[in-house]
Amino acid sequence: MKKAFVLAPLALVAVLVGCEQQANDKPATETQVESAVENVQAGAEQAMDSAENAVNAAGDAVNEMVDHHNAKLSLDWNGTYQGVVPCADCEGIETSLTLNDDNTYVLTKTYLGKEGEALKEEGTFTWGDMGTIVTLQGLTDTPNQFFVAENQIIMLDMNGERINGDLADMYVLKKQ
């Protein structure tokens, strides 16, 4: 009987300690779940950051490719271009435009069917932002922009727009 009195309190203590430990385990489990959720959230944020960085890098690569594939950088644009463009009061304007590597130009115009010497303009030109259009500096009362293409340049109108219609092909100067 003495053993029962001694064992009973010990069993009670063991049961109480076990219950208390289970009660303490529950917050520990909740803490572990919260920690796991935080780790998943942190991992998701890192994955989103990595994805965003990858998208930005791809966009930069595309922009760089676009920048490197324009007339200024990809074509052998320097040289002399010739053609006869339409004229309102003559047979046509024989036009010769020389673009030099140092961004200088020589523009010569001869009005066919009219007397007089050829008009000669010289100066510098600039490239547009996209690297496809050159603007001849110093010309104000005549079209001064040209779209640069493979072995040809296309004269643009006074607003820098491509000329359309039946005569559009006549505004193309071919490289010599």
Short mmCIF file of N, CA and C in Angstrom, two decimals:
data_model
loop_
_atom_site.label_atom_id
_atom_site.label_comp_id
_atom_site.label_asym_id
_atom_site.label_seq_id
_atom_site.Cartn_x
_atom_site.Cartn_y
_atom_site.Cartn_z
N MET A 1 0.80 -1.17 0.00
CA MET A 1 0.00 0.00 0.00
C MET A 1 0.87 1.26 0.00
N LYS A 2 1.94 1.22 0.76
CA LYS A 2 2.83 2.35 0.79
C LYS A 2 3.37 2.63 -0.61
N LYS A 3 3.61 1.54 -1.34
CA LYS A 3 4.10 1.71 -2.70
C LYS A 3 3.04 2.40 -3.54
N ALA A 4 1.78 2.10 -3.34
CA ALA A 4 0.70 2.70 -4.12
C ALA A 4 0.62 4.18 -3.83
N PHE A 5 0.82 4.55 -2.53
CA PHE A 5 0.78 5.96 -2.21
C PHE A 5 1.96 6.71 -2.82
N VAL A 6 3.05 6.06 -2.90
CA VAL A 6 4.24 6.70 -3.48
C VAL A 6 4.11 6.72 -5.02
N LEU A 7 3.64 5.62 -5.57
CA LEU A 7 3.54 5.53 -7.03
C LEU A 7 2.41 6.39 -7.58
N ALA A 8 1.34 6.52 -6.86
CA ALA A 8 0.20 7.30 -7.35
C ALA A 8 0.58 8.76 -7.57
N PRO A 9 1.24 9.41 -6.58
CA PRO A 9 1.63 10.80 -6.85
C PRO A 9 2.64 10.91 -8.00
N LEU A 10 3.52 9.90 -8.08
CA LEU A 10 4.50 9.93 -9.18
C LEU A 10 3.80 9.78 -10.52
N ALA A 11 2.80 8.91 -10.57
CA ALA A 11 2.04 8.72 -11.82
C ALA A 11 1.28 10.00 -12.16
N LEU A 12 0.71 10.61 -11.12
CA LEU A 12 -0.01 11.85 -11.33
C LEU A 12 0.94 12.95 -11.86
N VAL A 13 2.12 13.02 -11.27
CA VAL A 13 3.12 14.00 -11.72
C VAL A 13 3.50 13.71 -13.17
N ALA A 14 3.70 12.42 -13.49
CA ALA A 14 4.08 12.04 -14.85
C ALA A 14 2.98 12.41 -15.84
N VAL A 15 1.71 12.18 -15.45
CA VAL A 15 0.59 12.52 -16.32
C VAL A 15 0.52 14.03 -16.49
N LEU A 16 0.66 14.78 -15.41
CA LEU A 16 0.58 16.23 -15.48
C LEU A 16 1.73 16.79 -16.32
N VAL A 17 2.93 16.26 -16.12
CA VAL A 17 4.08 16.72 -16.90
C VAL A 17 3.85 16.40 -18.37
N GLY A 18 3.33 15.24 -18.66
CA GLY A 18 3.04 14.85 -20.05
C GLY A 18 2.00 15.76 -20.67
N CYS A 19 0.93 16.08 -19.92
CA CYS A 19 -0.11 16.98 -20.43
C CYS A 19 0.46 18.38 -20.65
N GLU A 20 1.27 18.81 -19.69
CA GLU A 20 1.85 20.13 -19.81
C GLU A 20 2.78 20.19 -21.03
N GLN A 21 3.54 19.11 -21.22
CA GLN A 21 4.45 19.06 -22.36
C GLN A 21 3.66 19.10 -23.67
N GLN A 22 2.50 18.38 -23.73
CA GLN A 22 1.67 18.40 -24.92
C GLN A 22 1.10 19.81 -25.14
N ALA A 23 0.71 20.46 -24.04
CA ALA A 23 0.19 21.82 -24.14
C ALA A 23 1.28 22.76 -24.66
N ASN A 24 2.51 22.55 -24.20
CA ASN A 24 3.63 23.37 -24.66
C ASN A 24 4.01 23.04 -26.11
N ASP A 25 3.81 21.78 -26.52
CA ASP A 25 4.14 21.36 -27.89
C ASP A 25 3.23 22.05 -28.90
N LYS A 26 1.99 22.31 -28.52
CA LYS A 26 1.06 22.95 -29.45
C LYS A 26 1.56 24.32 -29.87
N PRO A 27 1.96 25.21 -28.97
CA PRO A 27 2.50 26.49 -29.40
C PRO A 27 3.79 26.31 -30.23
N ALA A 28 4.59 25.31 -29.85
CA ALA A 28 5.81 25.07 -30.62
C ALA A 28 5.44 24.67 -32.04
N THR A 29 4.40 23.86 -32.21
CA THR A 29 3.96 23.44 -33.53
C THR A 29 3.42 24.64 -34.29
N GLU A 30 2.63 25.48 -33.61
CA GLU A 30 2.12 26.68 -34.24
C GLU A 30 3.27 27.60 -34.67
N THR A 31 4.28 27.72 -33.83
CA THR A 31 5.45 28.51 -34.15
C THR A 31 6.17 27.94 -35.36
N GLN A 32 6.26 26.61 -35.42
CA GLN A 32 6.92 25.97 -36.56
C GLN A 32 6.12 26.23 -37.84
N VAL A 33 4.80 26.15 -37.75
CA VAL A 33 3.96 26.40 -38.93
C VAL A 33 4.12 27.86 -39.38
N GLU A 34 4.07 28.78 -38.41
CA GLU A 34 4.24 30.19 -38.75
C GLU A 34 5.61 30.42 -39.39
N SER A 35 6.63 29.79 -38.85
CA SER A 35 7.97 29.92 -39.40
C SER A 35 8.03 29.35 -40.81
N ALA A 36 7.38 28.21 -41.02
CA ALA A 36 7.36 27.61 -42.35
C ALA A 36 6.63 28.51 -43.34
N VAL A 37 5.52 29.12 -42.90
CA VAL A 37 4.77 30.03 -43.76
C VAL A 37 5.63 31.24 -44.12
N GLU A 38 6.33 31.78 -43.13
CA GLU A 38 7.21 32.91 -43.39
C GLU A 38 8.31 32.53 -44.38
N ASN A 39 8.87 31.32 -44.23
CA ASN A 39 9.90 30.85 -45.15
C ASN A 39 9.36 30.72 -46.57
N VAL A 40 8.13 30.21 -46.69
CA VAL A 40 7.51 30.07 -48.02
C VAL A 40 7.28 31.46 -48.62
N GLN A 41 6.78 32.39 -47.78
CA GLN A 41 6.56 33.76 -48.28
C GLN A 41 7.86 34.40 -48.72
N ALA A 42 8.92 34.23 -47.94
CA ALA A 42 10.22 34.79 -48.29
C ALA A 42 10.73 34.16 -49.59
N GLY A 43 10.55 32.86 -49.72
CA GLY A 43 10.96 32.16 -50.94
C GLY A 43 10.17 32.65 -52.15
N ALA A 44 8.87 32.88 -51.95
CA ALA A 44 8.03 33.38 -53.05
C ALA A 44 8.48 34.79 -53.45
N GLU A 45 8.79 35.63 -52.47
CA GLU A 45 9.28 36.98 -52.78
C GLU A 45 10.59 36.92 -53.54
N GLN A 46 11.50 36.02 -53.13
CA GLN A 46 12.77 35.87 -53.84
C GLN A 46 12.52 35.38 -55.27
N ALA A 47 11.59 34.45 -55.42
CA ALA A 47 11.29 33.94 -56.77
C ALA A 47 10.71 35.05 -57.64
N MET A 48 9.82 35.87 -57.06
CA MET A 48 9.25 36.98 -57.82
C MET A 48 10.34 37.99 -58.20
N ASP A 49 11.25 38.28 -57.26
CA ASP A 49 12.35 39.19 -57.57
C ASP A 49 13.22 38.62 -58.68
N SER A 50 13.51 37.33 -58.60
CA SER A 50 14.33 36.69 -59.64
C SER A 50 13.62 36.73 -60.98
N ALA A 51 12.32 36.47 -60.99
CA ALA A 51 11.56 36.52 -62.24
C ALA A 51 11.55 37.93 -62.80
N GLU A 52 11.34 38.92 -61.94
CA GLU A 52 11.34 40.31 -62.39
C GLU A 52 12.70 40.69 -62.97
N ASN A 53 13.78 40.26 -62.29
CA ASN A 53 15.12 40.54 -62.80
C ASN A 53 15.35 39.88 -64.15
N ALA A 54 14.84 38.65 -64.30
CA ALA A 54 14.99 37.94 -65.58
C ALA A 54 14.23 38.66 -66.69
N VAL A 55 13.02 39.12 -66.39
CA VAL A 55 12.23 39.86 -67.38
C VAL A 55 12.93 41.17 -67.76
N ASN A 56 13.45 41.88 -66.77
CA ASN A 56 14.16 43.12 -67.04
C ASN A 56 15.41 42.87 -67.88
N ALA A 57 16.14 41.82 -67.56
CA ALA A 57 17.35 41.49 -68.33
C ALA A 57 16.99 41.13 -69.76
N ALA A 58 15.90 40.39 -69.94
CA ALA A 58 15.46 40.05 -71.30
C ALA A 58 15.06 41.30 -72.06
N GLY A 59 14.36 42.21 -71.41
CA GLY A 59 13.98 43.46 -72.05
C GLY A 59 15.20 44.28 -72.45
N ASP A 60 16.20 44.33 -71.57
CA ASP A 60 17.43 45.04 -71.89
C ASP A 60 18.14 44.41 -73.08
N ALA A 61 18.14 43.07 -73.12
CA ALA A 61 18.78 42.37 -74.24
C ALA A 61 18.06 42.67 -75.55
N VAL A 62 16.73 42.70 -75.50
CA VAL A 62 15.97 43.02 -76.72
C VAL A 62 16.26 44.45 -77.15
N ASN A 63 16.27 45.38 -76.20
CA ASN A 63 16.58 46.77 -76.55
C ASN A 63 17.97 46.90 -77.15
N GLU A 64 18.92 46.16 -76.58
CA GLU A 64 20.27 46.21 -77.11
C GLU A 64 20.31 45.64 -78.52
N MET A 65 19.58 44.56 -78.77
CA MET A 65 19.53 43.98 -80.11
C MET A 65 18.92 44.98 -81.08
N VAL A 66 17.84 45.63 -80.67
CA VAL A 66 17.20 46.61 -81.53
C VAL A 66 18.16 47.74 -81.83
N ASP A 67 18.88 48.21 -80.80
CA ASP A 67 19.82 49.29 -80.99
C ASP A 67 20.94 48.92 -81.96
N HIS A 68 21.32 47.64 -82.00
CA HIS A 68 22.42 47.20 -82.85
C HIS A 68 21.96 46.78 -84.24
N HIS A 69 20.69 46.78 -84.51
CA HIS A 69 20.20 46.36 -85.81
C HIS A 69 19.42 47.50 -86.46
N ASN A 70 20.13 48.57 -86.77
CA ASN A 70 19.53 49.68 -87.48
C ASN A 70 20.43 50.05 -88.64
N ALA A 71 19.98 50.93 -89.49
CA ALA A 71 20.73 51.29 -90.69
C ALA A 71 22.10 51.87 -90.34
N LYS A 72 22.15 52.70 -89.33
CA LYS A 72 23.40 53.36 -88.97
C LYS A 72 24.47 52.35 -88.60
N LEU A 73 24.10 51.30 -87.86
CA LEU A 73 25.08 50.34 -87.37
C LEU A 73 25.22 49.10 -88.25
N SER A 74 24.19 48.76 -89.01
CA SER A 74 24.20 47.49 -89.73
C SER A 74 24.46 47.61 -91.22
N LEU A 75 24.21 48.76 -91.81
CA LEU A 75 24.32 48.90 -93.26
C LEU A 75 25.59 49.65 -93.65
N ASP A 76 26.03 49.39 -94.85
CA ASP A 76 27.12 50.14 -95.46
C ASP A 76 26.50 51.37 -96.11
N TRP A 77 26.13 52.35 -95.32
CA TRP A 77 25.32 53.48 -95.76
C TRP A 77 26.10 54.58 -96.44
N ASN A 78 27.40 54.68 -96.14
CA ASN A 78 28.15 55.79 -96.73
C ASN A 78 28.33 55.57 -98.23
N GLY A 79 28.29 56.66 -98.99
CA GLY A 79 28.43 56.57 -100.44
C GLY A 79 27.51 57.56 -101.13
N THR A 80 27.39 57.39 -102.45
CA THR A 80 26.60 58.31 -103.27
C THR A 80 25.33 57.61 -103.75
N TYR A 81 24.22 58.33 -103.62
CA TYR A 81 22.90 57.84 -104.03
C TYR A 81 22.37 58.78 -105.12
N GLN A 82 21.77 58.18 -106.15
CA GLN A 82 21.28 59.02 -107.25
C GLN A 82 19.90 58.58 -107.70
N GLY A 83 19.17 59.56 -108.27
CA GLY A 83 17.86 59.29 -108.84
C GLY A 83 17.27 60.58 -109.39
N VAL A 84 16.13 60.44 -110.05
CA VAL A 84 15.41 61.61 -110.56
C VAL A 84 14.09 61.68 -109.82
N VAL A 85 13.91 62.74 -109.04
CA VAL A 85 12.68 62.91 -108.26
C VAL A 85 11.72 63.81 -109.03
N PRO A 86 10.43 63.68 -108.79
CA PRO A 86 9.44 64.50 -109.51
C PRO A 86 9.64 66.00 -109.29
N CYS A 87 9.21 66.75 -110.31
CA CYS A 87 9.32 68.21 -110.27
C CYS A 87 7.99 68.77 -110.77
N ALA A 88 7.47 69.81 -110.12
CA ALA A 88 6.19 70.40 -110.49
C ALA A 88 6.26 71.18 -111.80
N ASP A 89 7.39 71.80 -112.07
CA ASP A 89 7.46 72.64 -113.28
C ASP A 89 8.66 72.30 -114.18
N CYS A 90 9.12 71.04 -114.11
CA CYS A 90 10.19 70.61 -115.01
C CYS A 90 10.06 69.10 -115.24
N GLU A 91 11.00 68.55 -115.98
CA GLU A 91 10.93 67.13 -116.32
C GLU A 91 11.32 66.23 -115.15
N GLY A 92 11.95 66.76 -114.19
CA GLY A 92 12.40 66.02 -113.01
C GLY A 92 13.63 66.67 -112.43
N ILE A 93 13.99 66.26 -111.23
CA ILE A 93 15.17 66.82 -110.58
C ILE A 93 16.18 65.69 -110.41
N GLU A 94 17.24 65.75 -111.20
CA GLU A 94 18.31 64.76 -111.05
C GLU A 94 19.01 65.07 -109.73
N THR A 95 18.97 64.10 -108.83
CA THR A 95 19.44 64.33 -107.47
C THR A 95 20.56 63.37 -107.14
N SER A 96 21.61 63.89 -106.55
CA SER A 96 22.74 63.08 -106.11
C SER A 96 23.05 63.48 -104.67
N LEU A 97 23.10 62.50 -103.80
CA LEU A 97 23.40 62.76 -102.39
C LEU A 97 24.54 61.85 -101.96
N THR A 98 25.61 62.46 -101.48
CA THR A 98 26.75 61.70 -100.97
C THR A 98 26.77 61.84 -99.46
N LEU A 99 26.75 60.71 -98.77
CA LEU A 99 26.85 60.67 -97.31
C LEU A 99 28.23 60.15 -96.96
N ASN A 100 28.97 60.91 -96.15
CA ASN A 100 30.33 60.52 -95.78
C ASN A 100 30.38 59.99 -94.34
N ASP A 101 31.41 59.19 -94.07
CA ASP A 101 31.59 58.59 -92.74
C ASP A 101 31.68 59.63 -91.63
N ASP A 102 32.16 60.83 -91.95
CA ASP A 102 32.32 61.87 -90.93
C ASP A 102 31.06 62.71 -90.74
N ASN A 103 29.90 62.16 -91.20
CA ASN A 103 28.59 62.81 -91.08
C ASN A 103 28.52 64.14 -91.84
N THR A 104 29.21 64.20 -92.97
CA THR A 104 29.06 65.34 -93.88
C THR A 104 28.34 64.83 -95.13
N TYR A 105 27.74 65.76 -95.85
CA TYR A 105 27.03 65.39 -97.07
C TYR A 105 27.29 66.40 -98.17
N VAL A 106 27.06 65.97 -99.41
CA VAL A 106 27.04 66.84 -100.58
C VAL A 106 25.77 66.48 -101.33
N LEU A 107 24.89 67.46 -101.52
CA LEU A 107 23.62 67.28 -102.23
C LEU A 107 23.67 68.13 -103.50
N THR A 108 23.50 67.46 -104.64
CA THR A 108 23.50 68.16 -105.92
C THR A 108 22.16 67.92 -106.60
N LYS A 109 21.53 69.02 -107.09
CA LYS A 109 20.25 68.94 -107.79
C LYS A 109 20.37 69.64 -109.14
N THR A 110 19.94 68.92 -110.19
CA THR A 110 19.91 69.50 -111.52
C THR A 110 18.47 69.43 -112.02
N TYR A 111 17.90 70.59 -112.34
CA TYR A 111 16.51 70.65 -112.82
C TYR A 111 16.51 70.35 -114.32
N LEU A 112 15.98 69.21 -114.68
CA LEU A 112 15.98 68.76 -116.08
C LEU A 112 14.98 69.57 -116.90
N GLY A 113 15.42 69.99 -118.10
CA GLY A 113 14.57 70.78 -118.97
C GLY A 113 14.62 72.25 -118.67
N LYS A 114 15.45 72.66 -117.74
CA LYS A 114 15.60 74.08 -117.40
C LYS A 114 17.07 74.45 -117.55
N GLU A 115 17.28 75.68 -117.88
CA GLU A 115 18.66 76.14 -117.99
C GLU A 115 19.17 76.53 -116.63
N GLY A 116 20.45 76.46 -116.49
CA GLY A 116 21.07 76.83 -115.23
C GLY A 116 21.98 75.73 -114.73
N GLU A 117 22.79 76.11 -113.80
CA GLU A 117 23.74 75.15 -113.23
C GLU A 117 23.08 74.33 -112.13
N ALA A 118 23.73 73.23 -111.83
CA ALA A 118 23.26 72.38 -110.74
C ALA A 118 23.39 73.13 -109.41
N LEU A 119 22.44 72.90 -108.56
CA LEU A 119 22.51 73.48 -107.21
C LEU A 119 23.26 72.50 -106.30
N LYS A 120 24.20 73.03 -105.57
CA LYS A 120 25.03 72.17 -104.72
C LYS A 120 24.95 72.67 -103.28
N GLU A 121 24.61 71.76 -102.38
CA GLU A 121 24.54 72.06 -100.94
C GLU A 121 25.52 71.13 -100.23
N GLU A 122 26.20 71.67 -99.25
CA GLU A 122 27.12 70.86 -98.44
C GLU A 122 26.87 71.16 -96.98
N GLY A 123 27.12 70.18 -96.15
CA GLY A 123 26.94 70.39 -94.72
C GLY A 123 27.10 69.10 -93.94
N THR A 124 26.51 69.09 -92.77
CA THR A 124 26.56 67.89 -91.93
C THR A 124 25.16 67.31 -91.83
N PHE A 125 25.11 66.04 -91.43
CA PHE A 125 23.82 65.40 -91.20
C PHE A 125 23.84 64.71 -89.85
N THR A 126 22.66 64.50 -89.32
CA THR A 126 22.51 63.80 -88.04
C THR A 126 21.62 62.58 -88.25
N TRP A 127 21.80 61.61 -87.39
CA TRP A 127 20.97 60.39 -87.40
C TRP A 127 19.82 60.57 -86.41
N GLY A 128 18.66 60.08 -86.76
CA GLY A 128 17.52 60.07 -85.84
C GLY A 128 17.73 59.07 -84.73
N ASP A 129 16.89 59.11 -83.72
CA ASP A 129 17.01 58.24 -82.54
C ASP A 129 17.02 56.76 -82.88
N MET A 130 16.28 56.36 -83.89
CA MET A 130 16.20 54.94 -84.24
C MET A 130 17.34 54.49 -85.15
N GLY A 131 18.15 55.43 -85.64
CA GLY A 131 19.28 55.09 -86.48
C GLY A 131 18.88 54.68 -87.89
N THR A 132 17.73 55.19 -88.37
CA THR A 132 17.27 54.85 -89.72
C THR A 132 17.04 56.06 -90.60
N ILE A 133 16.99 57.24 -90.02
CA ILE A 133 16.72 58.46 -90.79
C ILE A 133 17.85 59.45 -90.59
N VAL A 134 18.33 60.02 -91.71
CA VAL A 134 19.33 61.09 -91.64
C VAL A 134 18.64 62.41 -91.96
N THR A 135 19.06 63.44 -91.25
CA THR A 135 18.55 64.79 -91.49
C THR A 135 19.72 65.67 -91.93
N LEU A 136 19.58 66.25 -93.12
CA LEU A 136 20.61 67.13 -93.65
C LEU A 136 20.47 68.50 -92.99
N GLN A 137 21.49 68.93 -92.30
CA GLN A 137 21.46 70.20 -91.58
C GLN A 137 21.62 71.35 -92.58
N GLY A 138 20.95 72.46 -92.32
CA GLY A 138 21.11 73.66 -93.12
C GLY A 138 20.10 73.81 -94.25
N LEU A 139 19.31 72.80 -94.53
CA LEU A 139 18.29 72.89 -95.58
C LEU A 139 16.96 73.23 -94.92
N THR A 140 16.30 74.30 -95.40
CA THR A 140 15.05 74.71 -94.77
C THR A 140 13.86 74.70 -95.72
N ASP A 141 14.07 75.00 -97.00
CA ASP A 141 12.93 75.12 -97.91
C ASP A 141 12.79 73.92 -98.85
N THR A 142 13.41 72.84 -98.51
CA THR A 142 13.37 71.62 -99.31
C THR A 142 13.39 70.41 -98.37
N PRO A 143 12.86 69.28 -98.79
CA PRO A 143 12.93 68.11 -97.91
C PRO A 143 14.38 67.81 -97.52
N ASN A 144 14.59 67.54 -96.25
CA ASN A 144 15.96 67.32 -95.77
C ASN A 144 16.12 66.02 -94.97
N GLN A 145 15.11 65.15 -95.03
CA GLN A 145 15.19 63.88 -94.31
C GLN A 145 15.11 62.72 -95.30
N PHE A 146 15.94 61.70 -95.02
CA PHE A 146 15.99 60.52 -95.86
C PHE A 146 16.00 59.28 -95.00
N PHE A 147 15.18 58.31 -95.39
CA PHE A 147 15.16 57.00 -94.74
C PHE A 147 16.25 56.17 -95.39
N VAL A 148 17.15 55.61 -94.58
CA VAL A 148 18.28 54.84 -95.09
C VAL A 148 17.91 53.36 -95.10
N ALA A 149 18.01 52.75 -96.29
CA ALA A 149 17.70 51.32 -96.45
C ALA A 149 18.89 50.65 -97.14
N GLU A 150 18.76 49.37 -97.41
CA GLU A 150 19.83 48.61 -98.07
C GLU A 150 20.04 49.13 -99.50
N ASN A 151 21.20 49.72 -99.76
CA ASN A 151 21.61 50.22 -101.09
C ASN A 151 20.67 51.29 -101.67
N GLN A 152 19.94 51.97 -100.82
CA GLN A 152 19.07 53.04 -101.29
C GLN A 152 18.69 53.94 -100.13
N ILE A 153 18.31 55.15 -100.46
CA ILE A 153 17.73 56.05 -99.46
C ILE A 153 16.42 56.58 -100.06
N ILE A 154 15.49 56.86 -99.18
CA ILE A 154 14.16 57.30 -99.61
C ILE A 154 13.93 58.71 -99.08
N MET A 155 13.69 59.63 -100.01
CA MET A 155 13.43 61.01 -99.62
C MET A 155 12.07 61.07 -98.91
N LEU A 156 12.03 61.77 -97.79
CA LEU A 156 10.79 61.95 -97.04
C LEU A 156 10.24 63.34 -97.32
N ASP A 157 8.96 63.55 -97.04
CA ASP A 157 8.36 64.86 -97.29
C ASP A 157 8.82 65.89 -96.26
N MET A 158 8.30 67.09 -96.35
CA MET A 158 8.72 68.18 -95.47
C MET A 158 8.42 67.90 -93.99
N ASN A 159 7.47 66.99 -93.74
CA ASN A 159 7.13 66.63 -92.35
C ASN A 159 7.88 65.40 -91.88
N GLY A 160 8.77 64.87 -92.70
CA GLY A 160 9.52 63.68 -92.33
C GLY A 160 8.73 62.40 -92.51
N GLU A 161 7.68 62.46 -93.33
CA GLU A 161 6.83 61.29 -93.58
C GLU A 161 7.17 60.68 -94.93
N ARG A 162 6.95 59.39 -95.03
CA ARG A 162 7.17 58.69 -96.30
C ARG A 162 6.13 59.17 -97.32
N ILE A 163 6.57 59.39 -98.55
CA ILE A 163 5.69 59.85 -99.61
C ILE A 163 4.95 58.65 -100.18
N ASN A 164 3.63 58.76 -100.30
CA ASN A 164 2.80 57.68 -100.83
C ASN A 164 2.23 58.08 -102.18
N GLY A 165 1.61 57.13 -102.83
CA GLY A 165 0.93 57.42 -104.08
C GLY A 165 1.67 56.86 -105.28
N ASP A 166 1.20 57.25 -106.47
CA ASP A 166 1.74 56.72 -107.72
C ASP A 166 3.21 57.08 -107.94
N LEU A 167 3.65 58.20 -107.42
CA LEU A 167 5.02 58.65 -107.65
C LEU A 167 5.99 58.27 -106.53
N ALA A 168 5.52 57.51 -105.56
CA ALA A 168 6.34 57.18 -104.38
C ALA A 168 7.68 56.56 -104.76
N ASP A 169 7.68 55.66 -105.75
CA ASP A 169 8.93 54.99 -106.15
C ASP A 169 9.95 55.96 -106.73
N MET A 170 9.52 57.11 -107.18
CA MET A 170 10.43 58.08 -107.78
C MET A 170 11.24 58.85 -106.73
N TYR A 171 10.89 58.68 -105.46
CA TYR A 171 11.63 59.36 -104.40
C TYR A 171 12.71 58.47 -103.80
N VAL A 172 13.01 57.37 -104.47
CA VAL A 172 14.04 56.45 -104.03
C VAL A 172 15.32 56.75 -104.80
N LEU A 173 16.40 57.01 -104.07
CA LEU A 173 17.72 57.23 -104.68
C LEU A 173 18.53 55.95 -104.49
N LYS A 174 19.11 55.44 -105.54
CA LYS A 174 19.87 54.17 -105.51
C LYS A 174 21.34 54.45 -105.27
N LYS A 175 21.95 53.56 -104.52
CA LYS A 175 23.38 53.69 -104.24
C LYS A 175 24.18 53.35 -105.50
N GLN A 176 25.19 54.17 -105.77
CA GLN A 176 26.04 53.96 -106.97
C GLN A 176 27.27 53.18 -106.62
#
